[in-house]
Coordinates of C-alpha atoms in Angstrom, one line a residue:
X1 CA 0.0 0.0 0.1
X2 CA 2.9 2.4 0.7
X3 CA 3.9 2.1 -3.0
X4 CA 0.4 3.3 -4.2
X5 CA 1.0 7.1 -3.7
X6 CA 4.2 6.8 -5.5
X7 CA 2.7 4.9 -8.4
X8 CA -0.2 7.5 -8.7
X9 CA 2.3 10.3 -8.7
X10 CA 4.4 8.7 -11.4
X11 CA 1.2 8.2 -13.7
X12 CA 0.2 11.8 -13.1
X13 CA 3.8 13.0 -14.0
X14 CA 3.9 10.9 -17.1
X15 CA 0.6 12.3 -18.2
X16 CA 1.9 15.9 -17.6
X17 CA 5.1 15.1 -19.6
X18 CA 2.9 13.6 -22.3
X19 CA 0.7 16.7 -22.6
X20 CA 3.2 19.5 -22.3
X21 CA 6.5 18.0 -23.5
X22 CA 6.0 15.1 -25.9
X23 CA 2.7 16.4 -27.5
X24 CA 4.2 19.8 -28.5
X25 CA 7.2 18.1 -30.0
X26 CA 5.0 15.6 -31.7
X27 CA 2.8 18.3 -33.3
X28 CA 5.9 20.0 -34.8
X29 CA 7.3 16.8 -36.2
X30 CA 4.1 15.3 -37.4
X31 CA 2.8 18.3 -39.1
X32 CA 6.0 18.6 -41.2
X33 CA 5.0 15.2 -42.8
X34 CA 1.4 16.1 -43.5
X35 CA -0.1 17.2 -46.8
X36 CA -3.7 18.6 -46.7
X37 CA -5.5 18.8 -50.1
X38 CA -8.3 21.2 -51.1
X39 CA -11.0 18.8 -49.7
X40 CA -9.4 18.8 -46.3
X41 CA -8.1 15.2 -46.5
X42 CA -4.6 14.6 -45.1
X43 CA -1.9 12.3 -46.3
X44 CA 1.7 11.4 -45.4
X45 CA 4.5 13.3 -47.3
X46 CA 8.2 14.2 -47.1
X47 CA 7.8 17.0 -49.6
X48 CA 8.0 19.7 -47.0
X49 CA 11.2 18.3 -45.5
X50 CA 12.9 17.9 -48.9
X51 CA 11.7 21.4 -49.8
X52 CA 13.8 22.7 -46.8
X53 CA 17.1 21.1 -48.3
X54 CA 16.2 22.3 -51.8
X55 CA 15.7 25.9 -50.8
X56 CA 19.2 27.6 -51.0
X57 CA 18.3 30.2 -48.3
X58 CA 17.0 27.5 -45.9
X59 CA 20.0 25.2 -46.6
X60 CA 22.3 28.1 -46.0
X61 CA 20.5 28.9 -42.7
X62 CA 21.1 25.4 -41.5
X63 CA 24.9 25.5 -42.4
X64 CA 25.2 28.8 -40.6
X65 CA 23.5 27.5 -37.5
X66 CA 25.7 24.5 -37.5
X67 CA 28.8 26.6 -38.1
X68 CA 27.7 29.0 -35.2
X69 CA 27.3 25.8 -32.9
X70 CA 30.7 24.3 -33.8
X71 CA 32.5 27.6 -33.4
X72 CA 30.9 28.4 -30.1
X73 CA 31.5 24.9 -28.7
X74 CA 35.2 24.9 -29.8
X75 CA 35.8 28.4 -28.4
X76 CA 34.1 27.4 -25.1
X77 CA 36.5 24.5 -24.9
X78 CA 39.5 26.7 -25.5
X79 CA 38.4 29.0 -22.6
X80 CA 36.9 26.6 -20.2
X81 CA 39.1 23.6 -20.1
X82 CA 42.4 25.3 -19.0
X83 CA 40.6 27.3 -16.4
X84 CA 39.0 24.1 -15.0
X85 CA 42.2 22.4 -14.9
X86 CA 44.0 25.3 -13.1
X87 CA 41.1 25.5 -10.6
X88 CA 41.0 21.9 -9.7
X89 CA 44.7 21.2 -9.4
X90 CA 46.5 24.3 -8.4
X91 CA 46.5 27.2 -5.8
X92 CA 47.3 30.7 -7.0
X93 CA 46.7 34.2 -6.1
X94 CA 43.0 35.3 -6.2
X95 CA 41.8 31.8 -6.9
X96 CA 38.6 32.0 -4.9
X97 CA 37.7 35.4 -6.3
X98 CA 38.3 34.2 -9.8
X99 CA 36.3 31.0 -9.2
X100 CA 33.2 33.4 -8.4
X101 CA 33.8 35.9 -11.2
X102 CA 34.1 33.2 -13.8
X103 CA 30.4 32.6 -13.6
X104 CA 29.6 36.3 -14.4
X105 CA 28.7 35.7 -18.1
X106 CA 25.7 33.6 -17.1
X107 CA 24.0 36.7 -15.6
X108 CA 23.2 38.2 -19.0
X109 CA 21.5 36.6 -22.0
X110 CA 23.8 36.9 -25.0
X111 CA 21.2 38.8 -27.1
X112 CA 21.3 41.6 -24.5
X113 CA 25.1 41.5 -24.6
X114 CA 24.7 42.1 -28.2
X115 CA 23.5 45.6 -27.4
X116 CA 26.8 46.4 -25.7
X117 CA 28.8 44.7 -28.7
X118 CA 27.1 47.1 -31.1
X119 CA 28.5 50.0 -29.3
X120 CA 31.9 48.4 -28.8
X121 CA 32.3 47.0 -32.3
X122 CA 30.1 49.3 -34.4
X123 CA 31.4 51.6 -37.1
X124 CA 31.3 54.5 -34.6
X125 CA 32.1 52.4 -31.7
X126 CA 35.0 52.0 -29.1
X127 CA 37.2 49.6 -31.0
X128 CA 37.0 51.7 -34.3
X129 CA 37.7 55.0 -32.4
X130 CA 40.7 53.4 -30.7
X131 CA 42.0 52.0 -34.0
X132 CA 41.5 55.3 -35.8
X133 CA 43.2 57.4 -33.0
X134 CA 46.2 55.1 -33.1
X135 CA 46.4 55.4 -36.9
X136 CA 45.9 51.6 -37.3
X137 CA 43.0 51.9 -39.6
X138 CA 44.9 54.1 -41.9
X139 CA 47.9 52.0 -41.8
X140 CA 45.9 48.9 -42.8
X141 CA 44.2 50.8 -45.6
X142 CA 47.5 52.0 -47.0
X143 CA 48.9 48.3 -46.9
X144 CA 45.9 47.2 -48.8
X145 CA 44.7 45.0 -46.0
X146 CA 41.4 46.9 -45.7
X147 CA 39.0 48.5 -48.3
X148 CA 39.2 52.4 -48.4
X149 CA 35.6 52.5 -47.1
X150 CA 36.9 51.2 -43.7
X151 CA 38.2 54.8 -43.2
X152 CA 34.6 55.5 -41.8
X153 CA 35.0 52.5 -39.5
X154 CA 35.4 48.8 -40.0
X155 CA 32.1 47.1 -40.2
X156 CA 32.7 44.3 -37.5
X157 CA 29.1 43.7 -37.1
X158 CA 27.9 43.7 -40.7
X159 CA 30.8 41.8 -42.4
X160 CA 31.6 39.7 -39.4
X161 CA 28.2 39.1 -38.0
X162 CA 28.8 35.3 -38.0
X163 CA 31.9 35.6 -35.8
X164 CA 30.4 38.3 -33.7
X165 CA 27.6 35.8 -32.8
X166 CA 30.2 33.0 -32.1
X167 CA 32.2 35.2 -29.8
X168 CA 29.2 36.6 -28.0
X169 CA 27.6 33.2 -27.4
X170 CA 30.9 31.6 -26.4
X171 CA 31.6 34.4 -23.9
X172 CA 28.2 33.7 -22.3
X173 CA 28.1 29.8 -22.4
X174 CA 31.7 28.8 -21.4
X175 CA 30.9 28.7 -17.7
X176 CA 28.5 25.8 -18.5
X177 CA 31.5 23.8 -19.8
X178 CA 33.7 25.1 -17.0
X179 CA 31.2 23.9 -14.2
X180 CA 31.0 20.4 -15.7
X181 CA 34.7 20.0 -16.2
X182 CA 35.5 21.3 -12.7
X183 CA 32.9 18.8 -11.3
X184 CA 34.4 15.9 -13.3
X185 CA 38.0 16.9 -12.2
X186 CA 36.9 17.0 -8.6
X187 CA 35.8 13.5 -8.7
X188 CA 39.0 11.9 -10.1
X189 CA 40.9 9.5 -7.9
X190 CA 44.4 11.2 -7.3
X191 CA 46.1 7.8 -6.9
X192 CA 45.8 7.1 -10.6
X193 CA 47.8 10.2 -11.5
X194 CA 50.4 9.5 -8.7
X195 CA 50.9 6.0 -10.1
X196 CA 51.5 7.4 -13.6
X197 CA 54.0 9.8 -12.1
X198 CA 55.8 6.9 -10.5
X199 CA 55.9 5.1 -13.9
X200 CA 57.7 8.3 -15.4
X201 CA 54.7 9.7 -17.4
X202 CA 55.1 13.4 -18.2
X203 CA 52.4 16.0 -17.2
X204 CA 51.0 16.2 -20.7
X205 CA 50.9 12.4 -21.1
X206 CA 49.2 12.0 -17.8
X207 CA 46.6 14.6 -18.9
X208 CA 46.0 13.1 -22.4
X209 CA 45.9 9.3 -21.4
X210 CA 44.4 9.5 -17.8
X211 CA 42.6 12.8 -16.9
X212 CA 41.0 13.5 -20.3
X213 CA 39.4 10.0 -20.9
X214 CA 38.0 10.0 -17.2
X215 CA 36.4 13.5 -17.5
X216 CA 35.2 13.0 -21.0
X217 CA 31.6 12.3 -19.9
X218 CA 31.5 15.6 -18.0
X219 CA 33.0 17.5 -20.9
X220 CA 30.4 15.8 -23.2
X221 CA 27.6 16.8 -20.9
X222 CA 28.6 20.4 -20.8
X223 CA 29.5 20.5 -24.5
X224 CA 26.0 19.1 -25.4
X225 CA 24.3 22.0 -23.6
X226 CA 26.6 24.5 -25.4
X227 CA 26.1 23.0 -28.7
X228 CA 22.4 22.7 -28.7
X229 CA 22.0 26.2 -27.0
X230 CA 24.1 27.9 -29.7
X231 CA 22.6 25.8 -32.6
X232 CA 19.1 27.1 -31.7
X233 CA 19.9 30.4 -30.2
X234 CA 17.4 33.0 -31.5
X235 CA 18.0 36.2 -29.7
X236 CA 21.7 36.9 -30.6
X237 CA 21.3 36.6 -34.4
X238 CA 18.2 38.8 -34.3
X239 CA 20.1 41.4 -32.4
X240 CA 22.8 41.4 -35.0
X241 CA 20.2 41.3 -37.8
X242 CA 21.7 38.0 -39.1
X243 CA 18.8 36.7 -41.0
X244 CA 20.2 33.6 -42.9
X245 CA 20.2 31.3 -39.9
X246 CA 17.6 28.6 -39.1
X247 CA 16.3 30.0 -35.7
X248 CA 15.7 33.4 -37.3
X249 CA 14.0 31.8 -40.3
X250 CA 11.7 29.8 -38.0
X251 CA 10.9 33.1 -36.1
X252 CA 10.0 34.9 -39.2
X253 CA 7.8 32.1 -40.3
X254 CA 5.6 32.0 -37.2
X255 CA 2.9 34.1 -38.7
X256 CA 2.6 31.6 -41.7
X257 CA 1.9 28.5 -39.5
X258 CA -1.8 28.4 -40.4
X259 CA -1.2 28.7 -44.1
X260 CA 2.2 27.0 -44.6
X261 CA 3.9 23.8 -43.6
X262 CA 7.3 25.3 -44.2
X263 CA 7.8 26.6 -40.6
X264 CA 6.9 23.0 -39.2
X265 CA 9.3 21.3 -41.6
X266 CA 12.2 23.7 -40.8
X267 CA 11.6 23.3 -37.1
X268 CA 11.4 19.5 -37.5
X269 CA 14.7 19.6 -39.4
X270 CA 16.3 21.6 -36.6
X271 CA 15.0 19.2 -34.0
X272 CA 16.3 16.1 -36.0
X273 CA 19.7 17.8 -36.5
X274 CA 20.0 18.5 -32.7
X275 CA 19.2 14.9 -31.8
X276 CA 21.6 13.6 -34.5
X277 CA 24.4 15.8 -33.3
X278 CA 23.8 14.6 -29.8
X279 CA 23.6 10.9 -30.7
X280 CA 26.8 11.2 -33.0
X281 CA 28.6 13.1 -30.3
X282 CA 27.6 10.5 -27.7
X283 CA 28.9 7.7 -29.8
X284 CA 32.2 9.4 -30.6
X285 CA 33.0 11.2 -27.4
X286 CA 30.8 9.6 -24.8
X287 CA 30.7 6.1 -25.9
X288 CA 34.0 4.9 -24.6
X289 CA 34.0 6.5 -21.1
X290 CA 36.4 5.1 -18.7
X291 CA 35.1 4.4 -15.3
X292 CA 37.3 4.2 -12.2
X293 CA 37.0 1.1 -10.1
X294 CA 35.9 2.9 -7.1
X295 CA 35.5 6.5 -5.8
X296 CA 38.6 8.3 -4.7
X297 CA 39.9 6.6 -1.6
X298 CA 41.8 9.9 -0.6
X299 CA 41.0 13.5 -1.2
X300 CA 42.8 15.1 -4.1
X301 CA 45.2 17.8 -3.0
X302 CA 46.1 21.0 -4.9
X303 CA 49.6 22.2 -5.7
X304 CA 50.6 25.7 -4.8
X305 CA 52.2 27.4 -7.9
X306 CA 55.3 29.5 -7.5
X307 CA 55.2 33.2 -8.0
X308 CA 55.5 33.5 -11.8
X309 CA 53.3 30.5 -12.7
X310 CA 50.7 31.6 -10.2
X311 CA 50.6 35.1 -11.6
X312 CA 50.3 33.6 -15.1
X313 CA 47.4 31.5 -13.9
X314 CA 45.8 34.5 -12.4
X315 CA 46.3 36.5 -15.5
X316 CA 44.7 33.8 -17.7
X317 CA 41.6 33.9 -15.5
X318 CA 41.6 37.6 -15.6
X319 CA 42.0 37.8 -19.3
X320 CA 39.0 35.4 -19.9
X321 CA 36.9 37.2 -17.3
X322 CA 37.7 40.6 -18.9
X323 CA 36.8 39.4 -22.4
X324 CA 33.7 37.7 -21.0
X325 CA 32.4 40.9 -19.3
X326 CA 33.1 43.2 -22.3
X327 CA 29.5 42.7 -23.5
X328 CA 28.3 43.5 -20.0
X329 CA 30.4 46.7 -19.8
X330 CA 29.0 47.7 -23.1
X331 CA 25.4 47.3 -21.9
X332 CA 26.1 49.1 -18.6
X333 CA 27.9 52.1 -20.4
X334 CA 25.0 52.2 -23.0
X335 CA 22.5 52.3 -20.0
X336 CA 24.3 55.4 -18.4
X337 CA 25.2 57.3 -21.6
X338 CA 23.0 60.1 -22.9
X339 CA 21.4 59.7 -26.3
X340 CA 23.8 60.4 -29.1
X341 CA 26.8 61.0 -26.8
X342 CA 28.6 57.7 -27.6
X343 CA 29.6 58.4 -31.2
X344 CA 33.1 58.1 -32.6
X345 CA 34.6 57.8 -29.2
X346 CA 36.1 55.2 -26.9
X347 CA 33.7 56.1 -24.1
X348 CA 30.4 57.9 -23.8
X349 CA 30.8 61.7 -23.9
X350 CA 28.4 62.2 -21.0
X351 CA 26.6 60.1 -18.4
X352 CA 23.1 59.9 -16.9
X353 CA 21.0 57.7 -14.7
X354 CA 17.7 58.7 -16.2
X355 CA 17.3 55.6 -18.2
X356 CA 17.1 53.5 -15.3
X357 CA 14.2 55.5 -14.1
X358 CA 12.6 55.5 -17.5
X359 CA 13.1 51.6 -17.6
X360 CA 11.1 51.4 -14.4
X361 CA 8.4 53.9 -15.5
X362 CA 8.1 53.1 -19.2
X363 CA 4.8 51.5 -19.8
X364 CA 6.3 48.7 -21.8
X365 CA 9.0 48.2 -19.3
X366 CA 6.9 48.2 -16.3
X367 CA 4.4 45.9 -17.8
X368 CA 6.9 43.4 -19.0
X369 CA 8.6 43.2 -15.6
X370 CA 5.2 42.6 -14.0
X371 CA 4.4 40.0 -16.5
X372 CA 7.8 38.2 -16.1
X373 CA 7.5 38.2 -12.3
X374 CA 4.0 36.7 -12.6
X375 CA 4.9 34.1 -15.2
X376 CA 8.3 33.1 -13.6
X377 CA 6.9 32.9 -10.0
X378 CA 4.1 30.5 -10.9
X379 CA 6.5 28.5 -13.1
X380 CA 8.8 28.1 -10.2
X381 CA 6.1 27.0 -7.8
X382 CA 5.0 24.4 -10.3
X383 CA 8.7 23.4 -10.8
X384 CA 9.2 22.9 -7.0
X385 CA 6.1 20.8 -6.7
X386 CA 6.9 18.6 -9.7
X387 CA 10.6 18.5 -9.1
X388 CA 10.2 17.3 -5.7
X389 CA 7.9 14.6 -6.7
X390 CA 10.2 13.4 -9.5
X391 CA 13.2 13.6 -7.1
X392 CA 11.4 11.5 -4.5
X393 CA 10.5 8.9 -7.1
X394 CA 13.9 8.7 -8.6
X395 CA 15.9 8.4 -5.4
X396 CA 13.6 7.0 -2.7
X397 CA 11.7 4.4 -4.7
X398 CA 12.4 1.3 -6.9
X399 CA 9.5 1.8 -9.1
X400 CA 9.8 0.6 -12.7
X401 CA 10.0 3.5 -15.1
X402 CA 11.7 5.9 -12.7
X403 CA 14.8 6.1 -15.0
X404 CA 12.4 7.1 -17.9
X405 CA 10.9 9.7 -15.7
X406 CA 14.3 11.2 -14.9
X407 CA 15.2 11.2 -18.5
X408 CA 11.9 13.0 -19.5
X409 CA 12.6 15.6 -16.8
X410 CA 15.9 16.4 -18.3
X411 CA 14.7 16.3 -21.9
X412 CA 14.2 20.1 -22.1
X413 CA 17.8 20.7 -21.8
X414 CA 18.4 18.5 -24.9
X415 CA 15.4 19.8 -26.9
X416 CA 15.9 23.2 -28.5
X417 CA 13.8 25.9 -26.7
X418 CA 12.9 27.1 -30.2
X419 CA 11.3 23.8 -31.0
X420 CA 9.4 23.8 -27.7
X421 CA 8.1 27.4 -28.3
X422 CA 7.0 26.4 -31.8
X423 CA 5.3 23.2 -30.4
X424 CA 3.3 25.4 -28.0
X425 CA 2.2 27.7 -30.8
X426 CA 1.0 24.6 -32.6
X427 CA -0.9 23.5 -29.6
X428 CA -2.8 26.8 -29.5
X429 CA -4.0 26.0 -33.0
X430 CA -5.4 22.5 -32.1
X431 CA -8.3 21.1 -30.2
X432 CA -9.3 21.9 -27.5
X433 CA -8.1 25.4 -28.0
X434 CA -9.3 26.0 -31.6
X435 CA -12.3 27.9 -32.4
X436 CA -15.5 26.1 -31.2
X437 CA -13.4 23.7 -28.9
X438 CA -14.3 23.5 -25.2
X439 CA -11.3 25.5 -24.2
X440 CA -11.3 28.1 -27.0
X441 CA -10.2 31.4 -25.7
X442 CA -8.3 30.1 -22.8
X443 CA -5.0 29.9 -24.9
X444 CA -4.4 32.0 -28.0
X445 CA -1.1 33.1 -29.6
X446 CA -1.7 34.1 -33.2
X447 CA -5.4 35.1 -33.1
X448 CA -6.9 38.6 -33.1
X449 CA -7.2 38.6 -29.3
X450 CA -4.1 36.7 -28.0
X451 CA -4.0 35.2 -24.5
X452 CA -0.6 33.3 -24.1
X453 CA -0.3 33.7 -20.4
X454 CA -1.0 30.0 -19.6
X455 CA 1.3 28.7 -22.3
X456 CA 4.2 31.1 -21.2
X457 CA 3.9 29.7 -17.6
X458 CA 3.9 26.1 -18.9
X459 CA 6.7 26.8 -21.2
X460 CA 8.8 28.4 -18.6
X461 CA 8.1 25.6 -16.1
X462 CA 8.9 22.9 -18.6
X463 CA 12.1 24.5 -19.8
X464 CA 13.4 25.2 -16.2
X465 CA 12.3 22.0 -14.6
X466 CA 15.8 20.2 -15.0
X467 CA 17.4 22.7 -12.8
X468 CA 15.0 22.0 -9.8
X469 CA 15.0 18.2 -10.5
X470 CA 18.8 18.0 -10.6
X471 CA 19.1 20.1 -7.4
X472 CA 16.5 17.9 -5.7
X473 CA 18.1 14.6 -6.7
X474 CA 21.5 15.9 -5.5
X475 CA 20.0 16.8 -2.1
X476 CA 18.1 13.5 -1.7
X477 CA 21.2 11.4 -2.7
X478 CA 23.2 13.1 0.2
X479 CA 20.6 12.5 2.8
X480 CA 19.6 9.2 4.4
X481 CA 16.1 7.9 4.1
X482 CA 16.2 6.4 7.6
X483 CA 14.8 9.4 9.2
X484 CA 11.8 9.5 6.8
X485 CA 11.3 5.7 7.3
X486 CA 11.4 6.2 11.1
X487 CA 8.7 8.9 10.8
X488 CA 6.5 6.6 8.6
X489 CA 6.9 3.8 11.2
X490 CA 5.6 6.2 13.9
X491 CA 2.5 6.8 11.9
X492 CA 3.3 9.9 9.9
X493 CA 1.6 10.2 6.6
X494 CA 3.7 10.3 3.4
X495 CA 2.9 14.0 2.9
X496 CA 3.8 14.8 6.6
X497 CA 7.0 12.9 6.3
X498 CA 8.0 14.9 3.2
X499 CA 7.0 18.2 4.8
X500 CA 8.7 17.7 8.1
X501 CA 11.7 15.5 7.2
X502 CA 12.7 15.6 3.6
X503 CA 12.0 19.3 2.7
X504 CA 14.0 20.8 5.7
X505 CA 16.9 18.5 5.0
X506 CA 17.2 19.5 1.3
X507 CA 16.0 23.1 1.6
X508 CA 19.2 24.6 0.5
X509 CA 19.1 22.4 -2.8
X510 CA 15.5 23.4 -3.3
X511 CA 16.2 27.0 -2.9
X512 CA 19.2 26.8 -5.2
X513 CA 17.3 25.1 -7.9
X514 CA 14.4 27.5 -7.5
X515 CA 16.7 30.5 -7.8
X516 CA 18.2 29.3 -11.0
X517 CA 14.8 28.3 -12.5
X518 CA 13.2 31.7 -11.6
X519 CA 16.2 33.8 -12.8
X520 CA 16.5 31.9 -16.1
X521 CA 12.6 32.0 -16.5
X522 CA 12.6 35.8 -16.0
X523 CA 15.2 36.2 -18.9
X524 CA 13.9 33.3 -21.2
X525 CA 14.4 34.3 -24.7
X526 CA 12.8 31.8 -27.3
X527 CA 9.4 31.3 -25.6
X528 CA 9.1 35.0 -24.8
X529 CA 9.8 36.2 -28.4
X530 CA 7.6 33.6 -30.0
X531 CA 4.7 33.1 -27.7
X532 CA 4.1 36.9 -26.6
X533 CA 2.7 38.5 -29.7
X534 CA 0.8 41.4 -28.0
X535 CA 2.4 44.3 -26.1
X536 CA 0.3 43.7 -23.0
X537 CA 1.7 40.2 -22.6
X538 CA 5.4 41.0 -23.3
X539 CA 7.9 39.5 -20.8
X540 CA 11.2 41.4 -20.1
X541 CA 13.1 39.9 -23.0
X542 CA 10.5 40.6 -25.6
X543 CA 10.2 44.2 -24.3
X544 CA 14.1 44.6 -24.5
X545 CA 13.9 43.4 -28.1
X546 CA 11.1 45.7 -29.0
X547 CA 12.9 48.8 -27.4
X548 CA 16.1 48.0 -29.0
X549 CA 14.6 48.6 -32.4
X550 CA 13.1 52.0 -31.2
X551 CA 14.7 55.0 -32.4
X552 CA 16.1 57.5 -30.0
X553 CA 16.6 56.3 -26.4
X554 CA 15.3 52.7 -27.2
X555 CA 18.7 51.1 -26.9
X556 CA 19.4 52.9 -23.6
X557 CA 16.3 51.9 -22.0
X558 CA 16.7 48.3 -23.2
X559 CA 20.2 48.4 -21.7
X560 CA 18.9 49.7 -18.5
X561 CA 16.4 46.8 -18.5
X562 CA 19.2 44.4 -19.2
X563 CA 21.3 45.8 -16.3
X564 CA 18.3 45.2 -14.0
X565 CA 18.2 41.6 -15.3
X566 CA 21.9 41.2 -14.8
X567 CA 21.5 42.4 -11.1
X568 CA 18.7 39.8 -10.6
X569 CA 20.6 36.9 -12.1
X570 CA 23.9 37.9 -10.4
X571 CA 22.4 37.7 -7.0
X572 CA 20.7 34.5 -7.6
X573 CA 23.6 32.8 -9.2
X574 CA 25.9 33.7 -6.4
X575 CA 23.3 32.5 -3.9
X576 CA 22.8 29.2 -5.7
X577 CA 26.6 28.6 -6.0
X578 CA 27.1 29.2 -2.3
X579 CA 24.4 26.7 -1.5
X580 CA 25.4 23.9 -3.9
X581 CA 29.3 24.6 -4.2
X582 CA 30.9 22.2 -6.8
X583 CA 27.6 20.3 -7.2
X584 CA 26.2 23.2 -9.1
X585 CA 27.7 21.7 -12.4
X586 CA 25.3 18.8 -12.2
X587 CA 22.4 21.3 -12.8
X588 CA 23.8 22.1 -16.3
X589 CA 24.1 18.5 -17.5
X590 CA 22.0 16.5 -19.8

């Protein structure tokens, strides 16, 4: 009888995942293979899929998206792996401070950082002004390395938009790979390395033949998140006006969903590509993971570097952190500069704090902040309830299917957010939400009177559920079930045992997961840009996107809103990091 509540919970959870995770994905995929004739009859077809590959622009968009993902992942490896090795194995000046600062890029969505990059890399921005003042631009033109038109400023954004997107996304995402690599390195058994030292293996040989194979699963887990995230990133290409890339092409086709199958086909191709990349990567990089015979029998010790190597390690951390915060600095400077006073100069000509007041008083800004708080708060409550149920079933029970339940909970990390958002739009066009259906009017995205609030809450909850689940599972695995069992033996109901025993013991993990879920939901990009089509429903990120395109003070107000978002995410990430420590890397893992 004690198993019955857990069985009922698992059935309810599977039903929820079926309705709000599998069904939206299925709608997207199935509609890509459906042809409807004039009489309304439907039949199977692959025409829409083949049309994607026969269209030169759509084909180029897929190649560009793939190139951005490859470039971003490789650049993240180059930045994150050396830092993780230094942090795990050595002591050097400022290590604890750098360990906290290295997470700073996570506090700002890359598409907001693109605002700062416009001012830093634009024709009249900081970099061009410095190059002109030093005479470097003129020298490169005289040498024939630049076109004479570059005298008015090198067009880094226009001609180098692809690489600008890669750099911006890598500077934002490398902490995810860093967290996974650091966690993997912390779990290594130091006796293996010591044995190799005794056998005369060099430092590089030990790293290549022992360390790298053992941490490969952790590296693959982080790289998977980075690759899929950058492959499907919508906001950054939009801010750089980079149109020939699949996520932007899907975004531009949303309005055609009722009349054309092309958006469905393009989204299905993106989903298949993401899954294929994951499977191939798993077979190549994760298929031959080397396992240790047991957990480390002794705790790994770190080596204190001498003065010069220690300063070099600190300098490497400082350089990466400096490059990573450049977009953030650009956003902050834009938010405090007067309109038109950052033009052909390295820094703004004058400063003001008025944009922060405007950001809190502007009707679009205040409405979007209120909406985001509402959507994110309810989504986090849902995630806490569902996450606690999933964590309990996975860790405390032996029910058949609990592994599948855990996999479904983590699926939103592997499924592109753009695909999920597109699937929710497709849901709003189907029974029971279509015209004349029992729930018509409850959810609407593309109609004359949109009402996407419920879908936005569900989308936020589904997309951020993995953070709460992983944090809950980590907490339950570190607490004994004996106290709960004793309470049950004394007559406590299952709900009371959870409320009085389990929740207090894992409260720090629940808070950490909830903070991350809330913060990332507040600044969710794909769902916000696609599902909110009316100004009154805009979340913060959609408002920032709209304000950025507004003439005059639009970019300054958008930057001020971005700074408020940075402050929110900064506080929550620091809090979550303090509560979970090195276990925080498990939250960003497929």
